[in-house]
Short mmCIF file of C-alpha atoms in Angstrom, two decimals:
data_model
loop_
_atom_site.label_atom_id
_atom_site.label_comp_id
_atom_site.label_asym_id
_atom_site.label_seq_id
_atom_site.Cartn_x
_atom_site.Cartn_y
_atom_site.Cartn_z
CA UNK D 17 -22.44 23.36 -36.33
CA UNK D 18 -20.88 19.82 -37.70
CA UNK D 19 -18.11 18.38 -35.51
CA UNK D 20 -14.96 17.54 -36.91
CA UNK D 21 -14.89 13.45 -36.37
CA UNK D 22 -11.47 13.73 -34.31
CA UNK D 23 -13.47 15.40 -31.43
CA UNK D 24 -15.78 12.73 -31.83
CA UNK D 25 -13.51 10.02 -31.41
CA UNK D 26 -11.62 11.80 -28.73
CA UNK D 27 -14.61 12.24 -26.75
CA UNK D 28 -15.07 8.40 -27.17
CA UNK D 29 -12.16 7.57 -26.13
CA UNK D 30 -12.74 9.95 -23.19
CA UNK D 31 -15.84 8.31 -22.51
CA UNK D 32 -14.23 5.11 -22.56
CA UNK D 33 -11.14 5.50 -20.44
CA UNK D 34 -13.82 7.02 -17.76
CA UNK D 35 -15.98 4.07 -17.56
CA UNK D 36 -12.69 2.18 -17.14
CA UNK D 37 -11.85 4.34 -14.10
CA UNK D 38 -15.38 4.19 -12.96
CA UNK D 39 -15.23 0.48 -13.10
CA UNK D 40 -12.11 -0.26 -11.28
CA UNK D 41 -13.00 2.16 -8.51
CA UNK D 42 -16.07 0.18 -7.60
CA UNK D 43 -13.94 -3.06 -7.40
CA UNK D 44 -11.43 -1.89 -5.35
CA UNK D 45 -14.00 -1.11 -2.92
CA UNK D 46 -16.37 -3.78 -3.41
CA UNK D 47 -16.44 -6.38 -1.02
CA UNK D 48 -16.41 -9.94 -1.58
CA UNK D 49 -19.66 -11.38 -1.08
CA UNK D 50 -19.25 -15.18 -2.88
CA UNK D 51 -18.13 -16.62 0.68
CA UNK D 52 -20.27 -19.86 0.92
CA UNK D 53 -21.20 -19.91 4.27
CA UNK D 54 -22.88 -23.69 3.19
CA UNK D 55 -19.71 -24.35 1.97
CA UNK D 56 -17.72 -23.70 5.01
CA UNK D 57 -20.37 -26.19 6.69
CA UNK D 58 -19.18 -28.24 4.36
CA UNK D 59 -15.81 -28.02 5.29
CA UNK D 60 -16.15 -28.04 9.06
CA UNK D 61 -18.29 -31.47 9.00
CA UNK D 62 -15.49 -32.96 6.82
CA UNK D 63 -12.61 -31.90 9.36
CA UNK D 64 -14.74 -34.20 12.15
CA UNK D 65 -14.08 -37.59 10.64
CA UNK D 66 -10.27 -36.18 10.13
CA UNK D 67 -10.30 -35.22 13.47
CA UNK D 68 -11.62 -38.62 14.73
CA UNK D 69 -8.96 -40.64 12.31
CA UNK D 70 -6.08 -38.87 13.53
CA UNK D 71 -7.15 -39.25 17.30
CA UNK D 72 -5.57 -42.22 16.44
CA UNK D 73 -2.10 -41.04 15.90
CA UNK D 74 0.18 -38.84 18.32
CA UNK D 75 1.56 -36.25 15.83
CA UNK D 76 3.52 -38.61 13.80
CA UNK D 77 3.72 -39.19 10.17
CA UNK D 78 -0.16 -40.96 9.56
CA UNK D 79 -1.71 -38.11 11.68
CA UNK D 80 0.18 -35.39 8.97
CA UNK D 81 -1.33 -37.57 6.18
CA UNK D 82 -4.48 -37.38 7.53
CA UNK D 83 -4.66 -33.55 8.08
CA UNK D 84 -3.24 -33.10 5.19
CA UNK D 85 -6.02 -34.80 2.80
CA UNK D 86 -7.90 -33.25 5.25
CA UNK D 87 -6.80 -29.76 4.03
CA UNK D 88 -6.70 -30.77 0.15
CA UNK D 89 -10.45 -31.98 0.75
CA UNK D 90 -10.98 -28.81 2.01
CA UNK D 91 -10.01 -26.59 -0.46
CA UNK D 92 -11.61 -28.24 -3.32
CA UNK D 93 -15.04 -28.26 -1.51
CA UNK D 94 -14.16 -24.34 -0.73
CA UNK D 95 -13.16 -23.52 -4.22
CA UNK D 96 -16.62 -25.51 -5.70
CA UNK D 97 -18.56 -23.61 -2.59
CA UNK D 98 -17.15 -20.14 -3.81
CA UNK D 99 -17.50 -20.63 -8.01
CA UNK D 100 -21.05 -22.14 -7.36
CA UNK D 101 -22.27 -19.04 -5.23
CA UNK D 102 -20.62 -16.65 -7.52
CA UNK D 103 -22.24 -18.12 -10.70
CA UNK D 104 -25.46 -17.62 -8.59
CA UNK D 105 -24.88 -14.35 -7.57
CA UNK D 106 -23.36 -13.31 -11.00
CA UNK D 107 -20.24 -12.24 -9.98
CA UNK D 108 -16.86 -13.84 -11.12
CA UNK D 109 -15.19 -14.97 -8.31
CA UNK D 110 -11.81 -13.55 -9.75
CA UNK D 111 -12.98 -10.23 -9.81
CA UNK D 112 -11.01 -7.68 -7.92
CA UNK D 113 -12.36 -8.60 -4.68
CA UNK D 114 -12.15 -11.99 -4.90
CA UNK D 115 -8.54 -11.78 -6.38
CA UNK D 116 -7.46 -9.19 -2.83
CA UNK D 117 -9.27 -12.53 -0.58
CA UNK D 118 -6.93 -15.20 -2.57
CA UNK D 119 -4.12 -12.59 -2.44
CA UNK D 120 -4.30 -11.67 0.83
CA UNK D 121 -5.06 -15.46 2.44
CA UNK D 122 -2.22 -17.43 0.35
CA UNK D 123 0.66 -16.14 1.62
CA UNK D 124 0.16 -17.07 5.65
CA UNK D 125 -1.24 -20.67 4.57
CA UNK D 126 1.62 -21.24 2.40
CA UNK D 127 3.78 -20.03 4.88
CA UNK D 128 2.11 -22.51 7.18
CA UNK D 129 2.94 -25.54 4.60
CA UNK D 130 6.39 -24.20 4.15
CA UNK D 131 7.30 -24.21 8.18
CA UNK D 132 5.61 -28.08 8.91
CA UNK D 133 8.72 -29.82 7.38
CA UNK D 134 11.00 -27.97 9.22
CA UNK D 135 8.76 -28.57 12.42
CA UNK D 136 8.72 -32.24 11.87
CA UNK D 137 12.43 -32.55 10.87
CA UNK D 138 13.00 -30.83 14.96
CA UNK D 139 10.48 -33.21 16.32
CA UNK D 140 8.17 -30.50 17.22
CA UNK D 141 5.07 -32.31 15.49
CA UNK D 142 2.97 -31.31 18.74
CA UNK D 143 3.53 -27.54 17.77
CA UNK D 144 1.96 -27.60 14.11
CA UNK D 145 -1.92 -27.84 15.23
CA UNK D 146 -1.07 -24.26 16.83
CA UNK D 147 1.00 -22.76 14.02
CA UNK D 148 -1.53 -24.04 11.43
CA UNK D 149 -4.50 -22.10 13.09
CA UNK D 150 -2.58 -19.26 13.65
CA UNK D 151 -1.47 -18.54 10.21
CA UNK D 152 -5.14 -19.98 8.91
CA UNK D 153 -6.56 -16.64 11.24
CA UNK D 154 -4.12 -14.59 9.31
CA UNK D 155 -5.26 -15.72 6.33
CA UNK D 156 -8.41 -15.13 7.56
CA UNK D 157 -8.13 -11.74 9.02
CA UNK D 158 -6.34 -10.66 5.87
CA UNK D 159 -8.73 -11.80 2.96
CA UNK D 160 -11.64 -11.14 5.35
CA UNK D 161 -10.99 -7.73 5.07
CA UNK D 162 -11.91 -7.75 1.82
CA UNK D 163 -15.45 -9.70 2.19
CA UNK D 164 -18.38 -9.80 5.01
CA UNK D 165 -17.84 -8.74 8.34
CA UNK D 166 -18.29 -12.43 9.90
CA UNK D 167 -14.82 -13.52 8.05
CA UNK D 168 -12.32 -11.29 9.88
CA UNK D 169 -14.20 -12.21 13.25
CA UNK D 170 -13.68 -16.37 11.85
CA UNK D 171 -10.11 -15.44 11.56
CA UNK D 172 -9.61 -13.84 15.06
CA UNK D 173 -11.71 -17.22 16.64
CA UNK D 174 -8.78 -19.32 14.37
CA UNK D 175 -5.85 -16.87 16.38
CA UNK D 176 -7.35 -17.74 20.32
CA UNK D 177 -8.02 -21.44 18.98
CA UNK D 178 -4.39 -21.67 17.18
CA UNK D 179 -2.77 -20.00 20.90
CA UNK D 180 -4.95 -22.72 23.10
CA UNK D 181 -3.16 -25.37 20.81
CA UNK D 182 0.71 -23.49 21.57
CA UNK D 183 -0.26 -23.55 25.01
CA UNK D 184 -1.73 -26.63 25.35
CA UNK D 185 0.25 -29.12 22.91
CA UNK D 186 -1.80 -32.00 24.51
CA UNK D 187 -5.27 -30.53 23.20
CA UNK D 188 -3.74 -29.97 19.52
CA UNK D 189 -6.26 -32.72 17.85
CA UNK D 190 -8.70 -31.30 19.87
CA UNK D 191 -7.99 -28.18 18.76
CA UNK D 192 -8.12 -28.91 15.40
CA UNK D 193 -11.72 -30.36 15.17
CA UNK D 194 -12.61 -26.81 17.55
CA UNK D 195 -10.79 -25.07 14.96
CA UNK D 196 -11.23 -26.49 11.52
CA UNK D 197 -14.43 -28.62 12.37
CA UNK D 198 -16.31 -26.59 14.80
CA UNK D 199 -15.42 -22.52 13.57
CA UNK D 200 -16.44 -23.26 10.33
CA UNK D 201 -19.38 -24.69 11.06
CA UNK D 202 -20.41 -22.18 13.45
CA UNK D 203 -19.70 -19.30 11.02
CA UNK D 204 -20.70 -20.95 8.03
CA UNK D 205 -24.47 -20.99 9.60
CA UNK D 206 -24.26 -17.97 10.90
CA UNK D 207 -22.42 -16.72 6.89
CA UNK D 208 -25.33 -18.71 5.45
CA UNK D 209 -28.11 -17.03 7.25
CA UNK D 210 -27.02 -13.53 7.73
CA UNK D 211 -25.00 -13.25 3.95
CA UNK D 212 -27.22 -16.05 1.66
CA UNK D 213 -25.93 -19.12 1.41
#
């Protein structure tokens, strides 16, 4: 029995739109597994000397300066980190997963951008080491839910760090080297070790 070539090429296109489905299914419930936990050693060790620098400065204009090429330092190393240990693992860090993380993390981080001039205009400089590390552990929490288990757990050590800092306005440059310094140290070994690298 010959088959008539439109069955053919509507089974291939069958085929086709399958593998599709097939495909996108297993992103959506892929984790993302290109979190650098070297990286986020990385990152901690560079918020130290920040920390240190802006010791220097009580909340005022120079201590935002610092933290904030603090935070753009950050970043970059985080976004080399991430591409370097996707490459390795052959995965592209924009896949689905790694496009829910970005999704999921920008919003409370930009949020936290958005509310410091507002902050600083009202005087209330003392207040931003808190809000920052409390809408990082969003962040956190939120695109952590789409990677390894240690990230949501990162994000929920940001949340106590970020209320110690609202309660405590006196400890916020303390706080931040605990926060951004010391958390992502301590979970980037422990990411390292337990998740590769």
């Amino acid at each position: 029995m010959v088959r008539e070539p439109r069955s053919d090429a509507l089974l291939n296109t069958r085929a086709v739109d399958d593998l599709r489905f097939i495909r996108q299914t297993m992103e959506r419930s892929a984790a993302f597994t290109a979190v650098p936990g070297w990286g986020m050693l990385a990152v901690g060790a560079s918020a130290i000397p920040a920390a240190w620098l802006a010791s220097h400065y009580a909340f005022n204009l120079r201590w935002i300066e610092i933290w904030i090429c603090e935070a753009v330092l950050a970043v970059s190393l985080s976004i080399v980190a991430v591409q370097s240990k996707a490459v390795k693992r052959g995965l592209p860090w924009s896949s689905g997963p790694g496009r829910k993380v970005a999704l999921s993390f920008l919003p409370p981080v930009a949020t936290a951008a958005l509310l410091t001039i507002p902050l600083l205009r009202a005087n209330l400089g003392a207040v931003l080491p808190g809000m920052w590390m409390l809408l990082y552990g969003v962040g956190v929490i939120s695109g952590g839910s789409f990677s390894v288990p240690a990230v949501p757990v990162m994000g929920v050590a940001f949340l106590a760090t970020g209320a110690t800092a609202l309660f405590f306005p006196g400890l916020g440059n303390w706080a931040m080297v605990a926060g951004f310094g010391g958390l992502h140290i301590l979970f980037g070994v422990w990411i390292a070790r337990r998740y590769g690298g």
